[in-house]
Structure formats: C-alpha cells, structure tokens
C-alpha cells in the first residue's frame, strides 16, 4: 500500500512544486502546490474519506446464519509478525485478528464446521494461514476442523487455490475485512464459486454522539483515504487484468 500512501504523494507533489519554482516555472509550481493542498484538505478534513470507506463497507451485511446451515468457512489472510515471544493471536495484524475472530464466531454459531485459513509465509517462515489456525485453536476451535492454505500471496491466488482444492459446487462462508469484501466476492464469483459474505473489521461505525460525516481534521481520515485508494485501485486492477 506504500505506493498509494497519501503522505508520500503529498511530499512528492511538494518536492515537484519546489523544483518547478527553482526552474522559474512559477505558474506551474503554483498550480501543483494548490492541487497538493486541495488533496490534503480533501483527505484529512472533509467527510470524503469516511464516505469512500463507508461505501465499500456497506456492500454486504454482517453474517447471520439462517436455519441449520453448516457451511465451511474460509478466512482470508492478511499479515503477521514472526515474533517468537508472542502468542499466535498476538502475532496477527489487526485485520488478520479481526478475520480470525469472526471465523471463530461463525464456527461456534454453526456448532463447528470446517474452517480454512489462508495466507503465505512472511520471510519464508511460518505462514499467516498457520498462525491464524493456531490462534483459532487457542480460541476454542478443534484442530481437526482446521485447514491451512499456506501458499496464496493475494486475493486472486487465494481464490485459485481454494477452487483447486474444493471445487465450485458448494457454498461457503467467506470471511474478510469489510473494505476488502467487495473485491474478494468479485474475484471468487468470477472464478465460478459460491461465496457467502461475512464481512468484519468495520472502520466506520454509526451510533456515536457525533456524526461520522464531520469536517474535523483527523489523521484517521488520512488512514481512510489510503485504505480507500488501495481498494478502489485494486478493484480496477482485478477488473482489467484478472
């Protein structure tokens, strides 16, 4: 996500404006500077970042089981740290932990079911799928119900590996972050599978005293901007090239 970091882009534009100014292209420099400040304003002050994230997160509702379904669960990976001093749940990134705990919640609602954890190995050590599985077991999942897909490095590879192993006939519950869910569902469905969305890790949560759509400057809005830029650009990439 680094290449879409708004702070990095901001400083690149500021540097460009400075170089243009030194080259005596003052009018162009001024235009670049104004564009930079406008983008920074939109990214940190306006409600736009909140709207962009909320728009992604509202595609699918929170998963609630219907009837006596006992469907397999697939928990998509994110990242983890290879810190041997930490327990599995503590090694996981915030997004990975949210996905694992949602998978465990669904597992317990269904009175156990096959639950698959995907994710590649960081630095060629233990895979995120393996760490996610260990964290789930520590939260009450039976080891015999866990399946690990340690090879996939991105959403498209996760879909390909899952399809190769389990086919396309049966429905399954797909667990991932709410912002990532629209892209994940599109990828799995395009490959002929039948996922049921179970989003988690919602960034925008209603119900507080103040409206989430406010005009207060916030570093969190900058984070929302970065997350939204990544997801929308990734959606376009998958649409055009996958």
PDB file of C-alpha atoms in Angstrom:
ATOM      1  CA  UNK A   1       0.000   0.000   0.000  1.00  0.00           C
ATOM      2  CA  UNK A   2       3.058   2.223   0.281  1.00  0.00           C
ATOM      3  CA  UNK A   3       2.866   3.440  -3.304  1.00  0.00           C
ATOM      4  CA  UNK A   4      -0.605   4.833  -2.556  1.00  0.00           C
ATOM      5  CA  UNK A   5       0.317   6.474   0.742  1.00  0.00           C
ATOM      6  CA  UNK A   6      -1.239   9.977   0.710  1.00  0.00           C
ATOM      7  CA  UNK A   7       1.641  11.372   2.796  1.00  0.00           C
ATOM      8  CA  UNK A   8       4.211  10.088   0.292  1.00  0.00           C
ATOM      9  CA  UNK A   9       2.190  11.503  -2.588  1.00  0.00           C
ATOM     10  CA  UNK A  10       1.848  14.817  -0.744  1.00  0.00           C
ATOM     11  CA  UNK A  11       5.609  15.188  -0.286  1.00  0.00           C
ATOM     12  CA  UNK A  12       6.284  14.145  -3.884  1.00  0.00           C
ATOM     13  CA  UNK A  13       3.999  16.913  -5.104  1.00  0.00           C
ATOM     14  CA  UNK A  14       5.547  19.440  -2.710  1.00  0.00           C
ATOM     15  CA  UNK A  15       9.018  18.474  -3.977  1.00  0.00           C
ATOM     16  CA  UNK A  16       7.794  18.792  -7.560  1.00  0.00           C
ATOM     17  CA  UNK A  17       6.401  22.263  -6.839  1.00  0.00           C
ATOM     18  CA  UNK A  18       9.721  23.274  -5.219  1.00  0.00           C
ATOM     19  CA  UNK A  19      11.758  22.036  -8.211  1.00  0.00           C
ATOM     20  CA  UNK A  20       9.453  23.834 -10.650  1.00  0.00           C
ATOM     21  CA  UNK A  21       9.812  27.012  -8.609  1.00  0.00           C
ATOM     22  CA  UNK A  22      13.617  26.729  -8.741  1.00  0.00           C
ATOM     23  CA  UNK A  23      13.393  26.227 -12.503  1.00  0.00           C
ATOM     24  CA  UNK A  24      11.485  29.540 -12.654  1.00  0.00           C
ATOM     25  CA  UNK A  25       8.273  27.856 -13.743  1.00  0.00           C
ATOM     26  CA  UNK A  26       6.401  29.714 -11.052  1.00  0.00           C
ATOM     27  CA  UNK A  27       2.921  29.460 -12.574  1.00  0.00           C
ATOM     28  CA  UNK A  28       3.150  25.671 -12.921  1.00  0.00           C
ATOM     29  CA  UNK A  29       4.672  25.437  -9.453  1.00  0.00           C
ATOM     30  CA  UNK A  30       1.769  27.409  -8.002  1.00  0.00           C
ATOM     31  CA  UNK A  31      -0.785  25.134  -9.705  1.00  0.00           C
ATOM     32  CA  UNK A  32       0.913  21.996  -8.372  1.00  0.00           C
ATOM     33  CA  UNK A  33       1.054  23.489  -4.869  1.00  0.00           C
ATOM     34  CA  UNK A  34      -2.651  24.414  -4.929  1.00  0.00           C
ATOM     35  CA  UNK A  35      -3.575  20.907  -6.139  1.00  0.00           C
ATOM     36  CA  UNK A  36      -1.465  19.409  -3.345  1.00  0.00           C
ATOM     37  CA  UNK A  37      -3.097  21.489  -0.612  1.00  0.00           C
ATOM     38  CA  UNK A  38      -6.558  20.741  -2.035  1.00  0.00           C
ATOM     39  CA  UNK A  39      -5.885  16.987  -1.999  1.00  0.00           C
ATOM     40  CA  UNK A  40      -4.561  17.178   1.547  1.00  0.00           C
ATOM     41  CA  UNK A  41      -7.684  19.081   2.586  1.00  0.00           C
ATOM     42  CA  UNK A  42      -9.951  16.507   0.953  1.00  0.00           C
ATOM     43  CA  UNK A  43      -8.015  13.657   2.587  1.00  0.00           C
ATOM     44  CA  UNK A  44      -7.841  14.960   6.155  1.00  0.00           C
ATOM     45  CA  UNK A  45     -10.681  17.448   6.703  1.00  0.00           C
ATOM     46  CA  UNK A  46     -13.714  16.693   4.538  1.00  0.00           C
ATOM     47  CA  UNK A  47     -16.148  13.779   5.053  1.00  0.00           C
ATOM     48  CA  UNK A  48     -14.973  12.309   1.713  1.00  0.00           C
ATOM     49  CA  UNK A  49     -12.632   9.626   3.190  1.00  0.00           C
ATOM     50  CA  UNK A  50     -15.392   8.433   5.534  1.00  0.00           C
ATOM     51  CA  UNK A  51     -17.860   8.233   2.645  1.00  0.00           C
ATOM     52  CA  UNK A  52     -15.392   6.279   0.479  1.00  0.00           C
ATOM     53  CA  UNK A  53     -14.780   3.677   3.199  1.00  0.00           C
ATOM     54  CA  UNK A  54     -18.442   3.505   4.210  1.00  0.00           C
ATOM     55  CA  UNK A  55     -19.384   2.921   0.577  1.00  0.00           C
ATOM     56  CA  UNK A  56     -17.093  -0.129   0.483  1.00  0.00           C
ATOM     57  CA  UNK A  57     -18.242  -1.498   3.829  1.00  0.00           C
ATOM     58  CA  UNK A  58     -21.976  -1.310   3.135  1.00  0.00           C
ATOM     59  CA  UNK A  59     -21.994  -3.735   0.212  1.00  0.00           C
ATOM     60  CA  UNK A  60     -22.645  -6.746   2.451  1.00  0.00           C
ATOM     61  CA  UNK A  61     -24.343  -7.058   5.864  1.00  0.00           C
ATOM     62  CA  UNK A  62     -22.916  -8.822   8.898  1.00  0.00           C
ATOM     63  CA  UNK A  63     -23.320 -12.575   8.511  1.00  0.00           C
ATOM     64  CA  UNK A  64     -26.216 -14.172  10.359  1.00  0.00           C
ATOM     65  CA  UNK A  65     -26.807 -17.905   9.878  1.00  0.00           C
ATOM     66  CA  UNK A  66     -30.171 -18.960   8.516  1.00  0.00           C
ATOM     67  CA  UNK A  67     -31.727 -22.259   9.572  1.00  0.00           C
ATOM     68  CA  UNK A  68     -29.463 -25.150  10.410  1.00  0.00           C
ATOM     69  CA  UNK A  69     -26.836 -24.494   7.766  1.00  0.00           C
ATOM     70  CA  UNK A  70     -23.408 -25.932   8.451  1.00  0.00           C
ATOM     71  CA  UNK A  71     -21.259 -24.370   5.767  1.00  0.00           C
ATOM     72  CA  UNK A  72     -17.474 -24.422   5.513  1.00  0.00           C
ATOM     73  CA  UNK A  73     -15.697 -21.167   6.343  1.00  0.00           C
ATOM     74  CA  UNK A  74     -12.768 -19.557   4.518  1.00  0.00           C
ATOM     75  CA  UNK A  75     -10.825 -16.876   6.412  1.00  0.00           C
ATOM     76  CA  UNK A  76      -8.639 -14.803   4.107  1.00  0.00           C
ATOM     77  CA  UNK A  77      -5.183 -13.855   5.321  1.00  0.00           C
ATOM     78  CA  UNK A  78      -3.549 -10.507   5.904  1.00  0.00           C
ATOM     79  CA  UNK A  79      -0.225 -10.272   7.745  1.00  0.00           C
ATOM     80  CA  UNK A  80       1.512 -11.380  10.921  1.00  0.00           C
ATOM     81  CA  UNK A  81       4.819 -10.838  12.700  1.00  0.00           C
ATOM     82  CA  UNK A  82       7.325 -13.657  13.197  1.00  0.00           C
ATOM     83  CA  UNK A  83       7.876 -12.678  16.822  1.00  0.00           C
ATOM     84  CA  UNK A  84       8.528 -15.854  18.802  1.00  0.00           C
ATOM     85  CA  UNK A  85       7.843 -14.085  22.116  1.00  0.00           C
ATOM     86  CA  UNK A  86       4.177 -13.582  21.195  1.00  0.00           C
ATOM     87  CA  UNK A  87       1.202 -15.937  21.202  1.00  0.00           C
ATOM     88  CA  UNK A  88      -0.405 -16.681  17.805  1.00  0.00           C
ATOM     89  CA  UNK A  89      -3.275 -14.222  18.296  1.00  0.00           C
ATOM     90  CA  UNK A  90      -0.750 -11.519  19.235  1.00  0.00           C
ATOM     91  CA  UNK A  91       1.347 -12.141  16.129  1.00  0.00           C
ATOM     92  CA  UNK A  92      -1.543 -11.381  13.800  1.00  0.00           C
ATOM     93  CA  UNK A  93      -2.111  -7.938  12.320  1.00  0.00           C
ATOM     94  CA  UNK A  94      -5.245  -6.134  13.470  1.00  0.00           C
ATOM     95  CA  UNK A  95      -7.068  -7.097  10.258  1.00  0.00           C
ATOM     96  CA  UNK A  96      -5.956 -10.731  10.462  1.00  0.00           C
ATOM     97  CA  UNK A  97      -7.094 -10.998  14.079  1.00  0.00           C
ATOM     98  CA  UNK A  98     -10.494  -9.493  13.239  1.00  0.00           C
ATOM     99  CA  UNK A  99     -10.931 -12.014  10.440  1.00  0.00           C
ATOM    100  CA  UNK A 100      -9.903 -14.953  12.621  1.00  0.00           C
ATOM    101  CA  UNK A 101     -12.241 -13.976  15.467  1.00  0.00           C
ATOM    102  CA  UNK A 102     -15.138 -13.596  13.011  1.00  0.00           C
ATOM    103  CA  UNK A 103     -14.354 -17.026  11.614  1.00  0.00           C
ATOM    104  CA  UNK A 104     -14.378 -18.448  15.139  1.00  0.00           C
ATOM    105  CA  UNK A 105     -17.703 -16.714  15.886  1.00  0.00           C
ATOM    106  CA  UNK A 106     -19.306 -18.324  12.847  1.00  0.00           C
ATOM    107  CA  UNK A 107     -17.695 -21.671  13.657  1.00  0.00           C
ATOM    108  CA  UNK A 108     -19.304 -21.650  17.101  1.00  0.00           C
ATOM    109  CA  UNK A 109     -22.665 -20.459  15.770  1.00  0.00           C
ATOM    110  CA  UNK A 110     -22.745 -23.473  13.488  1.00  0.00           C
ATOM    111  CA  UNK A 111     -21.692 -25.856  16.263  1.00  0.00           C
ATOM    112  CA  UNK A 112     -18.386 -26.445  14.483  1.00  0.00           C
ATOM    113  CA  UNK A 113     -17.638 -26.692  10.757  1.00  0.00           C
ATOM    114  CA  UNK A 114     -14.582 -26.972   8.529  1.00  0.00           C
ATOM    115  CA  UNK A 115     -12.679 -23.675   8.755  1.00  0.00           C
ATOM    116  CA  UNK A 116      -9.875 -22.816   6.344  1.00  0.00           C
ATOM    117  CA  UNK A 117      -7.152 -20.223   6.958  1.00  0.00           C
ATOM    118  CA  UNK A 118      -5.115 -18.859   4.076  1.00  0.00           C
ATOM    119  CA  UNK A 119      -2.042 -16.678   3.858  1.00  0.00           C
ATOM    120  CA  UNK A 120       1.580 -17.010   2.806  1.00  0.00           C
ATOM    121  CA  UNK A 121       4.717 -17.177   4.939  1.00  0.00           C
ATOM    122  CA  UNK A 122       6.413 -13.905   5.857  1.00  0.00           C
ATOM    123  CA  UNK A 123      10.180 -14.144   5.243  1.00  0.00           C
ATOM    124  CA  UNK A 124       9.671 -17.797   4.242  1.00  0.00           C
ATOM    125  CA  UNK A 125       8.960 -18.807   7.832  1.00  0.00           C
ATOM    126  CA  UNK A 126       5.561 -19.742   9.298  1.00  0.00           C
ATOM    127  CA  UNK A 127       2.573 -18.801   7.124  1.00  0.00           C
ATOM    128  CA  UNK A 128      -0.183 -16.402   8.117  1.00  0.00           C
ATOM    129  CA  UNK A 129      -2.622 -19.254   7.489  1.00  0.00           C
ATOM    130  CA  UNK A 130      -0.798 -21.382  10.042  1.00  0.00           C
ATOM    131  CA  UNK A 131      -0.708 -18.582  12.626  1.00  0.00           C
ATOM    132  CA  UNK A 132      -4.405 -17.871  12.041  1.00  0.00           C
ATOM    133  CA  UNK A 133      -5.189 -21.549  12.565  1.00  0.00           C
ATOM    134  CA  UNK A 134      -3.180 -21.642  15.812  1.00  0.00           C
ATOM    135  CA  UNK A 135      -4.959 -18.503  17.042  1.00  0.00           C
ATOM    136  CA  UNK A 136      -8.345 -20.049  16.246  1.00  0.00           C
ATOM    137  CA  UNK A 137      -7.462 -23.234  18.134  1.00  0.00           C
ATOM    138  CA  UNK A 138      -6.488 -21.126  21.150  1.00  0.00           C
ATOM    139  CA  UNK A 139      -9.982 -19.580  20.939  1.00  0.00           C
ATOM    140  CA  UNK A 140     -11.755 -22.921  21.042  1.00  0.00           C
ATOM    141  CA  UNK A 141     -11.705 -24.298  17.505  1.00  0.00           C
ATOM    142  CA  UNK A 142     -10.958 -28.022  17.261  1.00  0.00           C
ATOM    143  CA  UNK A 143      -7.652 -28.678  15.435  1.00  0.00           C
ATOM    144  CA  UNK A 144      -9.361 -31.400  13.375  1.00  0.00           C
ATOM    145  CA  UNK A 145     -11.714 -28.790  11.900  1.00  0.00           C
ATOM    146  CA  UNK A 146      -8.925 -26.507  10.644  1.00  0.00           C
ATOM    147  CA  UNK A 147      -7.442 -26.468   7.146  1.00  0.00           C
ATOM    148  CA  UNK A 148      -4.447 -24.353   6.131  1.00  0.00           C
ATOM    149  CA  UNK A 149      -3.670 -22.893   2.699  1.00  0.00           C
ATOM    150  CA  UNK A 150      -0.108 -21.582   3.204  1.00  0.00           C
ATOM    151  CA  UNK A 151       0.791 -20.609  -0.359  1.00  0.00           C
ATOM    152  CA  UNK A 152      -1.549 -17.782  -1.561  1.00  0.00           C
ATOM    153  CA  UNK A 153       0.016 -14.308  -1.565  1.00  0.00           C
ATOM    154  CA  UNK A 154      -3.033 -12.275  -2.613  1.00  0.00           C
ATOM    155  CA  UNK A 155      -6.797 -12.491  -3.050  1.00  0.00           C
ATOM    156  CA  UNK A 156      -6.636 -13.877  -6.573  1.00  0.00           C
ATOM    157  CA  UNK A 157      -4.245 -16.663  -5.544  1.00  0.00           C
ATOM    158  CA  UNK A 158      -6.435 -17.454  -2.525  1.00  0.00           C
ATOM    159  CA  UNK A 159      -9.406 -17.921  -4.853  1.00  0.00           C
ATOM    160  CA  UNK A 160      -7.443 -20.102  -7.276  1.00  0.00           C
ATOM    161  CA  UNK A 161      -6.067 -22.359  -4.531  1.00  0.00           C
ATOM    162  CA  UNK A 162      -9.460 -22.699  -2.834  1.00  0.00           C
ATOM    163  CA  UNK A 163     -11.115 -23.544  -6.157  1.00  0.00           C
ATOM    164  CA  UNK A 164      -8.473 -26.146  -6.968  1.00  0.00           C
ATOM    165  CA  UNK A 165      -8.899 -27.846  -3.590  1.00  0.00           C
ATOM    166  CA  UNK A 166     -12.660 -27.614  -3.024  1.00  0.00           C
ATOM    167  CA  UNK A 167     -14.184 -27.026  -6.458  1.00  0.00           C
ATOM    168  CA  UNK A 168     -17.091 -24.730  -7.317  1.00  0.00           C
ATOM    169  CA  UNK A 169     -20.233 -26.727  -6.491  1.00  0.00           C
ATOM    170  CA  UNK A 170     -20.709 -25.960  -2.805  1.00  0.00           C
ATOM    171  CA  UNK A 171     -21.458 -22.736  -0.979  1.00  0.00           C
ATOM    172  CA  UNK A 172     -19.056 -21.489   1.681  1.00  0.00           C
ATOM    173  CA  UNK A 173     -18.748 -18.517   4.036  1.00  0.00           C
ATOM    174  CA  UNK A 174     -16.078 -16.021   3.033  1.00  0.00           C
ATOM    175  CA  UNK A 175     -14.578 -14.005   5.887  1.00  0.00           C
ATOM    176  CA  UNK A 176     -12.518 -10.888   5.247  1.00  0.00           C
ATOM    177  CA  UNK A 177     -12.394  -7.194   6.134  1.00  0.00           C
ATOM    178  CA  UNK A 178     -15.482  -5.179   5.194  1.00  0.00           C
ATOM    179  CA  UNK A 179     -13.476  -2.834   2.950  1.00  0.00           C
ATOM    180  CA  UNK A 180     -11.922  -5.814   1.162  1.00  0.00           C
ATOM    181  CA  UNK A 181     -15.141  -7.813   0.810  1.00  0.00           C
ATOM    182  CA  UNK A 182     -16.472  -6.310  -2.480  1.00  0.00           C
ATOM    183  CA  UNK A 183     -13.212  -7.136  -4.260  1.00  0.00           C
ATOM    184  CA  UNK A 184     -12.926 -10.584  -2.685  1.00  0.00           C
ATOM    185  CA  UNK A 185     -16.507 -11.525  -3.600  1.00  0.00           C
ATOM    186  CA  UNK A 186     -15.986 -10.347  -7.175  1.00  0.00           C
ATOM    187  CA  UNK A 187     -12.838 -12.460  -7.543  1.00  0.00           C
ATOM    188  CA  UNK A 188     -14.352 -15.655  -6.112  1.00  0.00           C
ATOM    189  CA  UNK A 189     -17.592 -15.281  -8.054  1.00  0.00           C
ATOM    190  CA  UNK A 190     -15.737 -14.580 -11.294  1.00  0.00           C
ATOM    191  CA  UNK A 191     -13.959 -17.923 -10.847  1.00  0.00           C
ATOM    192  CA  UNK A 192     -17.327 -19.681 -10.572  1.00  0.00           C
ATOM    193  CA  UNK A 193     -17.523 -20.170  -6.812  1.00  0.00           C
ATOM    194  CA  UNK A 194     -20.447 -19.533  -4.466  1.00  0.00           C
ATOM    195  CA  UNK A 195     -19.210 -17.469  -1.514  1.00  0.00           C
ATOM    196  CA  UNK A 196     -21.475 -16.028   1.170  1.00  0.00           C
ATOM    197  CA  UNK A 197     -20.063 -12.773   2.507  1.00  0.00           C
ATOM    198  CA  UNK A 198     -19.158 -12.440   6.193  1.00  0.00           C
ATOM    199  CA  UNK A 199     -17.505  -9.007   6.491  1.00  0.00           C
ATOM    200  CA  UNK A 200     -15.681  -7.939   9.638  1.00  0.00           C
ATOM    201  CA  UNK A 201     -13.339  -5.219  10.882  1.00  0.00           C
ATOM    202  CA  UNK A 202     -15.675  -2.336  10.060  1.00  0.00           C
ATOM    203  CA  UNK A 203     -13.879   1.014  10.178  1.00  0.00           C
ATOM    204  CA  UNK A 204     -16.967   3.233  10.058  1.00  0.00           C
ATOM    205  CA  UNK A 205     -19.382   2.584  12.912  1.00  0.00           C
ATOM    206  CA  UNK A 206     -22.583   4.534  13.444  1.00  0.00           C
ATOM    207  CA  UNK A 207     -24.197   5.186  16.809  1.00  0.00           C
ATOM    208  CA  UNK A 208     -21.816   7.665  18.395  1.00  0.00           C
ATOM    209  CA  UNK A 209     -22.999  11.073  19.599  1.00  0.00           C
ATOM    210  CA  UNK A 210     -21.215  12.874  16.781  1.00  0.00           C
ATOM    211  CA  UNK A 211     -21.870  12.189  13.127  1.00  0.00           C
ATOM    212  CA  UNK A 212     -19.177  10.200  11.351  1.00  0.00           C
ATOM    213  CA  UNK A 213     -19.570  12.644   8.466  1.00  0.00           C
ATOM    214  CA  UNK A 214     -17.880  15.642  10.049  1.00  0.00           C
ATOM    215  CA  UNK A 215     -15.428  18.333   8.975  1.00  0.00           C
ATOM    216  CA  UNK A 216     -12.898  17.907  11.771  1.00  0.00           C
ATOM    217  CA  UNK A 217      -9.253  17.484  10.661  1.00  0.00           C
ATOM    218  CA  UNK A 218      -8.153  13.964  11.519  1.00  0.00           C
ATOM    219  CA  UNK A 219      -5.186  11.676  10.939  1.00  0.00           C
ATOM    220  CA  UNK A 220      -7.696   8.810  10.878  1.00  0.00           C
ATOM    221  CA  UNK A 221      -9.252  10.315   7.740  1.00  0.00           C
ATOM    222  CA  UNK A 222      -5.823  10.104   6.142  1.00  0.00           C
ATOM    223  CA  UNK A 223      -5.757   6.401   7.000  1.00  0.00           C
ATOM    224  CA  UNK A 224      -9.231   6.008   5.489  1.00  0.00           C
ATOM    225  CA  UNK A 225      -8.033   7.760   2.326  1.00  0.00           C
ATOM    226  CA  UNK A 226      -5.101   5.380   1.996  1.00  0.00           C
ATOM    227  CA  UNK A 227      -7.280   2.304   2.564  1.00  0.00           C
ATOM    228  CA  UNK A 228      -9.885   3.520   0.066  1.00  0.00           C
ATOM    229  CA  UNK A 229      -7.273   4.388  -2.584  1.00  0.00           C
ATOM    230  CA  UNK A 230      -5.800   0.909  -2.247  1.00  0.00           C
ATOM    231  CA  UNK A 231      -9.121  -0.926  -2.514  1.00  0.00           C
ATOM    232  CA  UNK A 232     -10.559   1.084  -5.397  1.00  0.00           C
ATOM    233  CA  UNK A 233      -7.319   0.839  -7.390  1.00  0.00           C
ATOM    234  CA  UNK A 234      -7.101  -2.911  -6.655  1.00  0.00           C
ATOM    235  CA  UNK A 235     -10.688  -3.352  -7.866  1.00  0.00           C
ATOM    236  CA  UNK A 236      -9.765  -1.679 -11.151  1.00  0.00           C
ATOM    237  CA  UNK A 237      -6.635  -3.814 -11.465  1.00  0.00           C
ATOM    238  CA  UNK A 238      -8.571  -7.059 -10.964  1.00  0.00           C
ATOM    239  CA  UNK A 239     -11.276  -5.911 -13.343  1.00  0.00           C
ATOM    240  CA  UNK A 240      -8.851  -5.031 -16.127  1.00  0.00           C
ATOM    241  CA  UNK A 241      -6.083  -7.608 -15.721  1.00  0.00           C
ATOM    242  CA  UNK A 242      -7.620 -10.612 -13.900  1.00  0.00           C
TER     243      UNK A 242
END
